[in-house]
Short mmCIF file of C-alpha atoms and ligand atoms in Angstrom, two decimals:
data_model
loop_
_atom_site.label_atom_id
_atom_site.label_comp_id
_atom_site.label_asym_id
_atom_site.label_seq_id
_atom_site.Cartn_x
_atom_site.Cartn_y
_atom_site.Cartn_z
CA UNK A 1378 -23.25 -7.32 1.22
CA UNK A 1379 -22.48 -11.03 0.70
CA UNK A 1380 -19.00 -12.52 1.07
CA UNK A 1381 -18.59 -12.94 -2.59
CA UNK A 1382 -19.11 -9.34 -3.10
CA UNK A 1383 -16.03 -8.27 -1.11
CA UNK A 1384 -12.44 -8.46 -1.86
CA UNK A 1385 -10.51 -9.66 1.01
CA UNK A 1386 -6.77 -8.71 0.90
CA UNK A 1387 -5.96 -11.36 3.59
CA UNK A 1388 -7.53 -14.31 1.88
CA UNK A 1389 -5.81 -16.46 -0.70
CA UNK A 1390 -9.29 -17.23 -2.02
CA UNK A 1391 -9.67 -14.55 -4.63
CA UNK A 1392 -12.58 -13.90 -7.00
CA UNK A 1393 -11.39 -13.95 -10.71
CA UNK A 1394 -14.64 -12.50 -11.98
CA UNK A 1395 -12.91 -9.39 -13.17
CA UNK A 1396 -15.74 -7.87 -15.15
CA UNK A 1397 -17.90 -8.13 -12.10
CA UNK A 1398 -15.20 -6.64 -9.91
CA UNK A 1399 -14.77 -3.62 -12.36
CA UNK A 1400 -18.51 -3.05 -12.28
CA UNK A 1401 -19.04 -3.63 -8.56
CA UNK A 1402 -16.19 -1.30 -7.40
CA UNK A 1403 -16.41 1.34 -10.02
CA UNK A 1404 -13.06 0.74 -11.64
CA UNK A 1405 -12.10 2.01 -15.08
CA UNK A 1406 -10.84 -0.46 -17.71
CA UNK A 1407 -7.41 0.05 -19.17
CA UNK A 1408 -7.30 0.71 -23.00
CA UNK A 1409 -3.69 0.16 -23.88
CA UNK A 1410 -4.15 2.17 -27.05
CA UNK A 1411 -4.44 5.34 -25.07
CA UNK A 1412 -1.10 4.72 -23.22
CA UNK A 1413 2.27 6.06 -24.33
CA UNK A 1414 4.62 3.05 -25.00
CA UNK A 1415 2.23 0.59 -23.60
CA UNK A 1416 4.14 -2.19 -21.78
CA UNK A 1417 3.72 -6.04 -22.34
CA UNK A 1418 1.17 -6.40 -19.44
CA UNK A 1419 -0.97 -3.49 -20.85
CA UNK A 1420 -0.95 -4.74 -24.36
CA UNK A 1421 -2.03 -8.26 -23.27
CA UNK A 1422 -4.76 -7.08 -21.06
CA UNK A 1423 -3.33 -8.44 -17.92
CA UNK A 1424 -3.34 -4.93 -16.31
CA UNK A 1425 -6.99 -4.59 -16.89
CA UNK A 1426 -8.34 -1.74 -14.64
CA UNK A 1427 -7.41 1.41 -12.98
CA UNK A 1428 -8.47 4.39 -10.95
CA UNK A 1429 -7.39 7.89 -12.30
CA UNK A 1430 -4.59 6.47 -14.43
CA UNK A 1431 -5.38 9.41 -16.87
CA UNK A 1432 -3.91 11.72 -14.30
CA UNK A 1433 -0.57 9.84 -14.53
CA UNK A 1434 -0.72 9.65 -18.25
CA UNK A 1435 -1.13 13.47 -18.42
CA UNK A 1436 2.08 13.69 -16.33
CA UNK A 1437 3.93 11.39 -18.67
CA UNK A 1438 2.74 13.36 -21.66
CA UNK A 1439 3.65 16.54 -20.21
CA UNK A 1440 6.89 15.29 -18.47
CA UNK A 1441 5.48 16.45 -15.12
CA UNK A 1442 6.75 14.72 -12.01
CA UNK A 1443 4.81 11.72 -10.64
CA UNK A 1444 5.65 8.78 -8.33
CA UNK A 1445 5.03 5.10 -7.85
CA UNK A 1446 4.46 3.70 -4.38
CA UNK A 1447 4.56 -0.21 -4.09
CA UNK A 1448 4.98 -2.46 -1.06
CA UNK A 1449 5.48 -6.00 0.01
CA UNK A 1450 5.37 -7.90 3.26
CA UNK A 1451 8.83 -9.37 3.88
CA UNK A 1452 7.51 -12.79 4.65
CA UNK A 1453 8.19 -15.91 2.55
CA UNK A 1454 9.91 -16.11 -0.77
CA UNK A 1455 9.48 -14.03 -3.88
CA UNK A 1456 7.63 -15.77 -6.81
CA UNK A 1457 6.27 -15.17 -10.24
CA UNK A 1458 3.21 -13.44 -8.85
CA UNK A 1459 5.42 -10.69 -7.39
CA UNK A 1460 7.17 -10.04 -10.56
CA UNK A 1461 4.01 -8.60 -12.24
CA UNK A 1462 3.84 -5.47 -9.88
CA UNK A 1463 7.70 -4.90 -10.31
CA UNK A 1464 7.21 -5.26 -14.22
CA UNK A 1465 4.62 -2.36 -13.93
CA UNK A 1466 6.84 -0.34 -11.64
CA UNK A 1467 9.67 -0.62 -14.02
CA UNK A 1468 7.41 0.59 -16.86
CA UNK A 1469 6.31 3.68 -14.87
CA UNK A 1470 9.98 4.31 -14.01
CA UNK A 1471 10.93 4.26 -17.64
CA UNK A 1472 8.14 6.79 -18.36
CA UNK A 1473 9.63 9.13 -15.80
CA UNK A 1474 8.34 8.22 -12.36
CA UNK A 1475 10.27 8.18 -9.05
CA UNK A 1476 9.83 5.00 -7.12
CA UNK A 1477 9.17 4.45 -3.42
CA UNK A 1478 9.12 0.82 -2.15
CA UNK A 1479 7.60 -0.02 1.14
CA UNK A 1480 8.91 -2.88 3.10
CA UNK A 1481 5.78 -3.57 5.12
CA UNK A 1482 7.58 -4.98 8.06
CA UNK A 1483 5.00 -3.55 10.57
CA UNK A 1484 2.16 -5.32 8.61
CA UNK A 1485 4.20 -8.56 8.62
CA UNK A 1486 4.73 -8.26 12.29
CA UNK A 1487 1.03 -7.53 13.00
CA UNK A 1488 -0.58 -10.01 10.66
CA UNK A 1489 2.01 -12.80 10.41
CA UNK A 1490 4.11 -12.44 13.55
CA UNK A 1491 7.31 -11.82 11.64
CA UNK A 1492 9.83 -10.14 13.88
CA UNK A 1493 11.17 -6.72 12.72
CA UNK A 1494 14.89 -8.13 12.57
CA UNK A 1495 13.73 -11.31 10.57
CA UNK A 1496 11.60 -8.98 8.20
CA UNK A 1497 14.64 -6.79 7.64
CA UNK A 1498 16.90 -9.86 6.81
CA UNK A 1499 14.33 -11.31 4.32
CA UNK A 1500 13.74 -7.91 2.79
CA UNK A 1501 17.47 -7.26 2.17
CA UNK A 1502 18.51 -10.82 1.13
CA UNK A 1503 15.47 -11.69 -0.95
CA UNK A 1504 13.32 -8.72 -1.83
CA UNK A 1505 15.71 -5.80 -2.68
CA UNK A 1506 18.10 -8.23 -4.55
CA UNK A 1507 15.14 -9.31 -6.85
CA UNK A 1508 13.95 -5.77 -7.25
CA UNK A 1509 17.36 -4.88 -8.52
CA UNK A 1510 17.63 -7.92 -10.58
CA UNK A 1511 14.17 -7.29 -12.23
CA UNK A 1512 15.78 -4.10 -13.52
CA UNK A 1513 14.70 -1.14 -11.37
CA UNK A 1514 17.11 1.86 -11.58
CA UNK A 1515 18.58 2.58 -8.18
CA UNK A 1516 18.99 6.23 -9.13
CA UNK A 1517 15.22 6.91 -8.71
CA UNK A 1518 14.29 3.98 -6.40
CA UNK A 1519 13.96 4.39 -2.63
CA UNK A 1520 13.22 1.45 -0.45
CA UNK A 1521 12.17 2.09 3.16
CA UNK A 1522 10.92 0.16 6.24
CA UNK A 1523 7.69 1.09 7.76
CA UNK A 1524 9.25 0.55 11.17
CA UNK A 1525 11.82 3.09 10.49
CA UNK A 1526 9.81 6.01 8.89
CA UNK A 1527 7.99 7.95 11.64
CA UNK A 1528 6.28 10.21 9.12
CA UNK A 1529 4.35 7.13 7.85
CA UNK A 1530 3.35 5.99 11.23
CA UNK A 1531 2.27 9.59 12.15
CA UNK A 1532 0.13 9.84 8.93
CA UNK A 1533 -1.37 6.54 9.94
CA UNK A 1534 -2.65 8.21 13.09
CA UNK A 1535 -3.61 11.41 11.46
CA UNK A 1536 -5.56 9.73 8.73
CA UNK A 1537 -7.21 7.31 11.25
CA UNK A 1538 -9.19 10.28 12.50
CA UNK A 1539 -10.98 10.33 9.07
CA UNK A 1540 -12.40 6.84 9.16
CA UNK A 1541 -14.20 4.55 11.65
CA UNK A 1542 -14.94 1.06 12.40
CA UNK A 1543 -18.16 0.98 10.39
CA UNK A 1544 -16.23 2.01 7.25
CA UNK A 1545 -13.56 -0.63 7.92
CA UNK A 1546 -16.37 -3.23 8.36
CA UNK A 1547 -18.02 -2.24 5.10
CA UNK A 1548 -14.76 -2.33 3.11
CA UNK A 1549 -13.24 -5.41 4.68
CA UNK A 1550 -15.96 -7.32 6.17
CA UNK A 1551 -14.72 -7.06 9.90
CA UNK A 1552 -16.53 -8.36 12.89
CA UNK A 1553 -16.22 -8.39 16.48
CA UNK A 1554 -13.62 -11.24 16.34
CA UNK A 1555 -11.43 -9.44 13.89
CA UNK A 1556 -7.83 -9.15 15.10
CA UNK A 1557 -6.80 -5.51 15.54
CA UNK A 1558 -3.81 -6.04 13.32
CA UNK A 1559 -6.25 -5.89 10.46
CA UNK A 1560 -7.28 -2.36 11.55
CA UNK A 1561 -3.67 -1.21 12.09
CA UNK A 1562 -2.28 -2.60 8.83
CA UNK A 1563 -4.58 -0.68 6.44
CA UNK A 1564 -3.96 2.50 8.36
CA UNK A 1565 -0.19 2.14 8.07
CA UNK A 1566 -0.75 1.23 4.49
CA UNK A 1567 -2.72 4.37 3.93
CA UNK A 1568 0.37 6.19 5.39
CA UNK A 1569 2.73 4.32 2.92
CA UNK A 1570 0.60 5.33 -0.04
CA UNK A 1571 0.10 8.94 1.03
CA UNK A 1572 3.42 9.86 2.35
CA UNK A 1573 5.54 10.34 -0.95
CA UNK A 1574 3.34 13.58 -1.37
CA UNK A 1575 4.64 15.14 1.81
CA UNK A 1576 7.11 17.86 1.21
CA UNK A 1577 10.07 15.85 2.67
CA UNK A 1578 9.42 12.97 0.30
CA UNK A 1579 9.03 14.74 -3.10
CA UNK A 1580 6.02 17.01 -2.46
CA UNK A 1581 2.76 17.31 -4.19
CA UNK A 1582 2.44 15.14 -7.23
CA UNK A 1583 0.30 12.19 -8.40
CA UNK A 1584 1.32 8.84 -6.96
CA UNK A 1585 0.20 5.65 -8.59
CA UNK A 1586 -0.02 2.35 -6.82
CA UNK A 1587 0.11 -0.78 -9.18
CA UNK A 1588 -1.30 -3.77 -7.21
CA UNK A 1589 -3.21 -7.00 -7.63
CA UNK A 1590 -6.93 -6.54 -7.47
CA UNK A 1591 -6.88 -8.08 -3.90
CA UNK A 1592 -5.32 -4.75 -2.69
CA UNK A 1593 -8.09 -2.60 -3.97
CA UNK A 1594 -9.82 -2.29 -0.57
CA UNK A 1595 -6.74 -0.42 0.73
CA UNK A 1596 -6.85 1.92 -2.14
CA UNK A 1597 -10.58 2.60 -1.76
CA UNK A 1598 -10.06 3.32 2.02
CA UNK A 1599 -7.01 5.55 1.19
CA UNK A 1600 -8.67 7.58 -1.50
CA UNK A 1601 -11.74 8.05 0.63
CA UNK A 1602 -9.74 9.34 3.56
CA UNK A 1603 -7.44 11.65 1.28
CA UNK A 1604 -10.70 13.25 -0.13
CA UNK A 1605 -12.16 13.66 3.36
CA UNK A 1606 -9.08 15.84 4.41
CA UNK A 1607 -9.48 18.11 1.38
CA UNK A 1608 -10.36 21.78 1.94
CA UNK A 1609 -11.64 22.26 -1.61
CA UNK A 1610 -13.86 19.89 -3.55
CA UNK A 1611 -13.86 19.97 -7.34
CA UNK A 1612 -17.04 18.72 -8.80
CA UNK A 1613 -18.13 18.38 -12.39
CA UNK A 1614 -21.68 19.92 -13.01
CA UNK A 1615 -24.39 18.32 -14.95
CA UNK A 1616 -24.80 21.24 -17.22
CA UNK A 1617 -21.08 21.35 -17.92
CA UNK A 1618 -18.47 23.41 -16.16
CA UNK A 1619 -16.89 22.74 -12.77
CA UNK A 1620 -17.68 23.89 -9.25
CA UNK A 1621 -15.11 24.41 -6.61
CA UNK A 1622 -16.79 24.13 -3.21
CA UNK A 1623 -15.13 24.85 0.30
CA UNK A 1624 -15.27 21.82 2.60
CA UNK A 1625 -15.44 23.37 5.99
CA UNK A 1626 -13.99 21.18 8.72
CA UNK A 1627 -13.20 21.54 12.38
CA UNK A 1628 -9.50 22.34 11.67
CA UNK A 1629 -9.94 24.72 8.76
CA UNK A 1630 -13.22 26.76 9.56
CA UNK A 1631 -11.20 29.81 10.60
CA UNK A 1632 -8.96 29.81 7.51
CA UNK A 1633 -12.07 29.44 5.24
CA UNK A 1634 -13.93 32.37 6.86
CA UNK A 1635 -16.16 30.84 9.37
CA UNK A 1636 -16.25 32.50 12.68
CA UNK A 1637 -16.36 30.54 15.98
CA UNK A 1638 -20.18 31.32 16.16
CA UNK A 1639 -20.67 29.80 12.78
CA UNK A 1640 -21.21 33.12 11.02
CA UNK A 1641 -19.45 34.17 7.70
CA UNK A 1642 -16.26 36.24 8.12
CA UNK A 1643 -16.64 37.96 4.80
CA UNK A 1644 -13.21 39.52 4.67
CA UNK A 1645 -11.36 36.20 5.18
CA UNK A 1646 -13.69 34.39 2.79
CA UNK A 1647 -13.07 36.99 0.10
CA UNK A 1648 -9.34 36.68 0.69
CA UNK A 1649 -9.69 32.87 0.20
CA UNK A 1650 -11.73 33.39 -3.11
CA UNK A 1651 -9.17 35.86 -4.45
CA UNK A 1652 -6.34 33.24 -3.93
CA UNK A 1653 -8.54 30.53 -5.66
CA UNK A 1654 -9.32 32.88 -8.53
CA UNK A 1655 -5.76 33.96 -8.97
CA UNK A 1656 -4.72 30.24 -9.24
CA UNK A 1657 -7.50 29.53 -11.75
CA UNK A 1658 -6.48 32.57 -13.70
CA UNK A 1659 -3.03 31.23 -13.94
CA UNK A 1660 -4.51 28.12 -15.55
CA UNK A 1661 -6.24 30.26 -18.20
CA UNK A 1662 -9.68 30.64 -16.81
CA UNK A 1663 -11.24 34.10 -16.66
CA UNK A 1664 -14.97 33.57 -16.14
CA UNK A 1665 -16.07 32.69 -12.59
CA UNK A 1666 -19.27 32.95 -10.65
CA UNK A 1667 -18.56 33.12 -6.89
CA UNK A 1668 -21.00 32.72 -4.17
CA UNK A 1669 -19.21 33.85 -1.10
CA UNK A 1670 -21.98 32.79 1.45
CA UNK A 1671 -22.30 29.22 0.03
CA UNK A 1672 -18.58 28.88 -0.58
CA UNK A 1673 -18.71 27.95 -4.21
CA UNK A 1674 -17.08 29.14 -7.38
CA UNK A 1675 -18.37 28.07 -10.72
CA UNK A 1676 -16.16 27.82 -13.66
CA UNK A 1677 -18.48 27.38 -16.65
CA UNK A 1678 -15.71 27.20 -19.15
CA UNK A 1679 -13.86 24.20 -17.50
CA UNK A 1680 -14.43 20.71 -18.67
CA UNK A 1681 -13.69 17.24 -16.98
CA UNK A 1682 -10.36 17.21 -18.50
CA UNK A 1683 -9.42 20.34 -16.50
CA UNK A 1684 -10.35 18.81 -13.25
CA UNK A 1685 -6.94 17.47 -12.41
CA UNK A 1686 -5.04 20.61 -13.04
CA UNK A 1687 -7.75 22.58 -11.12
CA UNK A 1688 -7.23 20.20 -8.14
CA UNK A 1689 -3.43 20.55 -8.21
CA UNK A 1690 -3.80 24.27 -7.96
CA UNK A 1691 -6.19 23.98 -4.96
CA UNK A 1692 -4.08 21.35 -3.20
CA UNK A 1693 -1.19 23.67 -3.40
CA UNK A 1694 -3.18 26.48 -2.03
CA UNK A 1695 -4.49 24.27 0.74
CA UNK A 1696 -0.86 23.46 1.66
CA UNK A 1697 0.04 27.15 1.60
CA UNK A 1698 -2.89 27.69 4.13
CA UNK A 1699 -1.78 25.01 6.51
CA UNK A 1700 -3.70 21.99 5.16
CA UNK A 1701 -2.46 18.63 4.20
CA UNK A 1702 -3.28 19.09 0.48
CA UNK A 1703 -3.46 15.38 -0.38
CA UNK A 1704 -4.24 13.88 -3.69
CA UNK A 1705 -6.20 10.59 -3.79
CA UNK A 1706 -3.72 7.89 -5.06
CA UNK A 1707 -4.17 6.55 -8.58
CA UNK A 1708 -4.00 2.83 -9.07
CA UNK A 1709 -3.74 -0.04 -11.62
CA UNK A 1710 -4.84 -3.64 -11.18
CA UNK A 1711 -3.54 -6.70 -12.77
CA UNK A 1712 -5.10 -10.23 -13.22
CA UNK A 1713 -3.68 -13.00 -11.34
CA UNK A 1714 -1.69 -15.73 -13.17
CA UNK A 1715 -3.02 -19.33 -12.84
CA UNK A 1716 -1.37 -21.40 -10.19
CA UNK A 1717 0.72 -24.35 -11.70
CA UNK A 1718 -2.15 -26.71 -10.72
CA UNK A 1719 -4.69 -24.60 -12.76
CA UNK A 1720 -6.05 -23.24 -9.51
CA UNK A 1721 -4.77 -20.36 -7.36
CA UNK A 1722 -1.10 -19.38 -7.03
CA UNK A 1723 0.04 -19.37 -3.36
CA UNK A 1724 3.33 -18.92 -1.72
CA UNK A 1725 2.23 -21.30 1.08
CA UNK A 1726 1.98 -24.05 -1.75
CA UNK A 1727 5.38 -24.11 -3.35
CA UNK A 1728 4.15 -26.55 -6.06
CA UNK A 1729 1.73 -23.75 -7.42
CA UNK A 1730 4.27 -21.29 -8.51
CA UNK A 1731 8.06 -20.74 -9.52
CA UNK A 1732 10.12 -18.96 -6.90
CA UNK A 1733 12.65 -16.41 -8.07
CA UNK A 1734 15.40 -18.53 -6.63
CA UNK A 1735 14.20 -21.94 -7.65
CA UNK A 1736 16.67 -24.29 -9.19
CA UNK A 1737 16.23 -25.10 -12.88
CA UNK A 1738 15.46 -28.75 -12.12
CA UNK A 1739 12.74 -27.80 -9.50
CA UNK A 1740 11.11 -25.41 -12.04
CA UNK A 1741 11.17 -28.00 -14.92
CA UNK A 1742 9.55 -30.57 -12.78
CA UNK A 1743 6.77 -28.16 -11.77
CA UNK A 1744 6.23 -27.02 -15.49
CA UNK A 1745 6.15 -30.72 -16.63
CA UNK A 1746 3.50 -31.44 -13.94
CA UNK A 1747 1.59 -28.27 -14.60
CA UNK A 1748 -2.07 -28.19 -15.51
CA UNK A 1749 -2.41 -28.44 -19.34
CA UNK A 1750 -4.89 -27.23 -21.95
CA UNK A 1751 -3.84 -30.10 -24.24
CA UNK A 1752 -6.13 -32.99 -25.31
CA UNK A 1753 -5.78 -36.52 -23.72
CA UNK A 1754 -4.34 -38.14 -26.75
CA UNK A 1755 -2.07 -36.89 -29.54
CA UNK A 1756 -4.63 -37.83 -32.09
CA UNK A 1757 -7.25 -35.76 -30.43
CA UNK A 1758 -4.93 -32.91 -29.78
CA UNK A 1759 -3.90 -32.75 -33.43
CA UNK A 1760 -7.67 -32.66 -34.39
CA UNK A 1761 -9.12 -30.32 -31.67
CA UNK A 1762 -5.97 -28.30 -30.67
CA UNK A 1763 -5.08 -26.97 -27.26
CA UNK A 1764 -6.93 -24.60 -25.06
CA UNK A 1765 -4.84 -21.65 -24.09
CA UNK A 1766 -7.23 -20.33 -21.54
CA UNK A 1767 -6.39 -23.39 -19.35
CA UNK A 1768 -2.85 -23.98 -20.20
CA UNK A 1769 -0.37 -23.01 -17.57
CA UNK A 1770 2.59 -23.12 -19.90
CA UNK A 1771 1.00 -20.82 -22.31
CA UNK A 1772 -0.20 -18.46 -19.77
CA UNK A 1773 3.23 -18.23 -18.07
CA UNK A 1774 4.76 -17.38 -21.53
CA UNK A 1775 2.06 -14.72 -21.89
CA UNK A 1776 2.48 -13.33 -18.33
CA UNK A 1777 6.13 -13.74 -17.76
CA UNK A 1778 8.59 -15.33 -20.25
CA UNK A 1779 7.82 -14.40 -23.83
CA UNK A 1780 8.11 -10.72 -24.29
CA UNK A 1781 7.67 -10.61 -28.03
CA UNK A 1782 3.95 -10.37 -28.90
CA UNK A 1783 4.39 -11.82 -32.42
CA UNK A 1784 6.24 -14.82 -31.19
CA UNK A 1785 3.59 -15.44 -28.44
CA UNK A 1786 0.89 -15.21 -31.08
CA UNK A 1787 2.62 -17.73 -33.32
CA UNK A 1788 2.81 -20.10 -30.20
CA UNK A 1789 -0.82 -19.55 -29.55
CA UNK A 1790 -1.84 -20.27 -33.15
CA UNK A 1791 0.34 -23.37 -33.38
CA UNK A 1792 -1.09 -24.69 -30.11
CA UNK A 1793 -4.71 -24.04 -30.80
CA UNK A 1794 -4.46 -25.60 -34.17
CA UNK A 1795 -3.03 -28.76 -32.68
CA UNK A 1796 0.41 -28.61 -34.52
CA UNK A 1797 2.13 -27.85 -31.18
CA UNK A 1798 1.64 -30.52 -28.61
CA UNK A 1799 1.17 -30.09 -24.88
CA UNK A 1800 4.63 -31.45 -23.95
CA UNK A 1801 6.22 -29.17 -26.62
CA UNK A 1802 4.59 -25.98 -25.34
CA UNK A 1803 5.75 -26.96 -21.82
CA UNK A 1804 9.33 -27.28 -23.19
CA UNK A 1805 9.02 -23.75 -24.78
CA UNK A 1806 7.91 -22.56 -21.31
CA UNK A 1807 10.79 -24.33 -19.55
CA UNK A 1808 13.21 -22.71 -21.97
CA UNK A 1809 11.81 -19.28 -21.29
CA UNK A 1810 11.75 -19.81 -17.45
CA UNK A 1811 15.27 -21.10 -17.48
CA UNK A 1812 16.48 -17.99 -19.21
CA UNK A 1813 14.51 -15.83 -16.81
CA UNK A 1814 15.71 -17.64 -13.73
CA UNK A 1815 19.45 -17.63 -14.82
CA UNK A 1816 19.29 -13.94 -15.72
CA UNK A 1817 17.75 -13.10 -12.39
CA UNK A 1818 20.40 -15.17 -10.63
CA UNK A 1819 23.13 -13.45 -12.50
CA UNK A 1820 21.80 -10.02 -11.85
CA UNK A 1821 21.19 -10.78 -8.06
CA UNK A 1822 24.82 -11.66 -7.82
CA UNK A 1823 25.87 -8.52 -9.70
CA UNK A 1824 23.90 -6.36 -7.37
CA UNK A 1825 25.05 -8.14 -4.20
CA UNK A 1826 27.12 -5.70 -2.08
CA UNK A 1827 25.61 -2.68 -3.91
CA UNK A 1828 22.06 -3.09 -2.47
CA UNK A 1829 22.45 0.05 -0.50
CA UNK A 1830 22.04 2.08 -3.72
CA UNK A 1831 18.34 1.22 -3.62
CA UNK A 1832 17.83 2.00 0.07
CA UNK A 1833 16.47 5.35 1.42
CA UNK A 1834 18.79 7.08 3.84
CA UNK A 1835 16.42 5.97 6.83
CA UNK A 1836 16.71 2.18 5.65
CA UNK A 1837 20.46 1.91 6.08
N1 LIG B 2348 -0.45 -5.08 2.10
C1 LIG B 2348 0.62 -5.48 1.06
C2 LIG B 2348 0.84 -6.96 1.11
O1 LIG B 2348 0.08 -7.69 1.59
C3 LIG B 2348 1.89 -4.69 1.53
C4 LIG B 2348 1.86 -3.21 1.49
C5 LIG B 2348 2.04 -2.48 2.60
C6 LIG B 2348 1.58 -2.46 0.35
N2 LIG B 2348 1.91 -1.12 2.06
C7 LIG B 2348 1.70 -1.08 0.81
C8 LIG B 2348 1.32 -2.74 -1.08
C9 LIG B 2348 1.44 -0.17 -0.04
C10 LIG B 2348 1.06 -1.67 -1.78
C11 LIG B 2348 1.22 -0.34 -1.47
O2 LIG B 2348 1.83 -7.49 0.50
#
């Protein structure tokens, strides 16, 4: 696989060929018309792809519990790019999700050398205040630190048994020179993503992880590992129907009716099948074809849309039997906003973005200098019109500052027709950004002293 074919979560040099990424990595595309109360980023195609989002949509529709897990390394300052994920988190929270926020202080220590005490300071002073200011509800938000949640670290070790260097090499492009921090961090991140399903953190329920596309390798790794731990596989059959198949592993063979000599323990196997069939009967299925010896149960009447409820029943059964019972995480992916210079946005290049604590003057200067889709002269601009696809001011209104679709659409039409000049659209962007920054500042101040409301008990 060539370099261009990979997504590297540690590189700031990201591919923006989104159609190709969707294709190459088997993502599904987001159709906002199928979402309940689609948010601004969904309606505008900025959240463009997902894995298993339909599972979460089902929970929203049935008012079933589901969670969101998100995380950030506490290094550097928060900027526009970060607000997109938080926007999505808030949307999920409004649809009924509980929220877990990872402060990836171990990852920052391993990959950037940020000390744990510095990471903690930055997280509290900068990150949690901004999460609060961006409108998360503390009632159902829990911020924790990787370094102070042993269950996450333990999971990293447990899950590490289910992968190997070749897989990490294929996913991340590691070589002999790769620093081991880049092996540790994804395993801890898998622990982050999986752990809200543990009984002590809310129990079995779907967990969705909204991320930039650069984080998809971590999701692929975590989903793969979770699936490998499952005791029961749920497969759609070509001729319709669903087959449940036992996945015999070293630690579950006895439970699933395999004797130490490899022979079938019919009594135990029959007991397992009875439990599975009882669970499926509760879901309303009555027609099964069981093959004890092969360890399969066919459910001819089930369809693809029954898969996730069947999975839930089997994961609960797996837990009762002593297994982990882990669901692969769901995920959504957003596009990256252009950097101020028309290229990539990067926190290490302050001129390419707006920080959440920028002064209005600093922000205005950056917008005035930002890459423009306007024409070189007013005369030409009036004739040809502006190009929104290259215009930073327009895109920042679209991604961040103009929440009203019809107002945004008017701005686009005015700009493309040449009636609105490049300097004028920049001024609209500055006005929007000013309001956004002042609002954030005010809310950060309102929350100061009350930040503990967002922290999990093990983070205080
Ligand atoms: N790797 C993420 C980053 O670079 C931080 C992170 C750690 C994270 N755990 C996570 C992100 C879980 C999403 C979900 O910022």
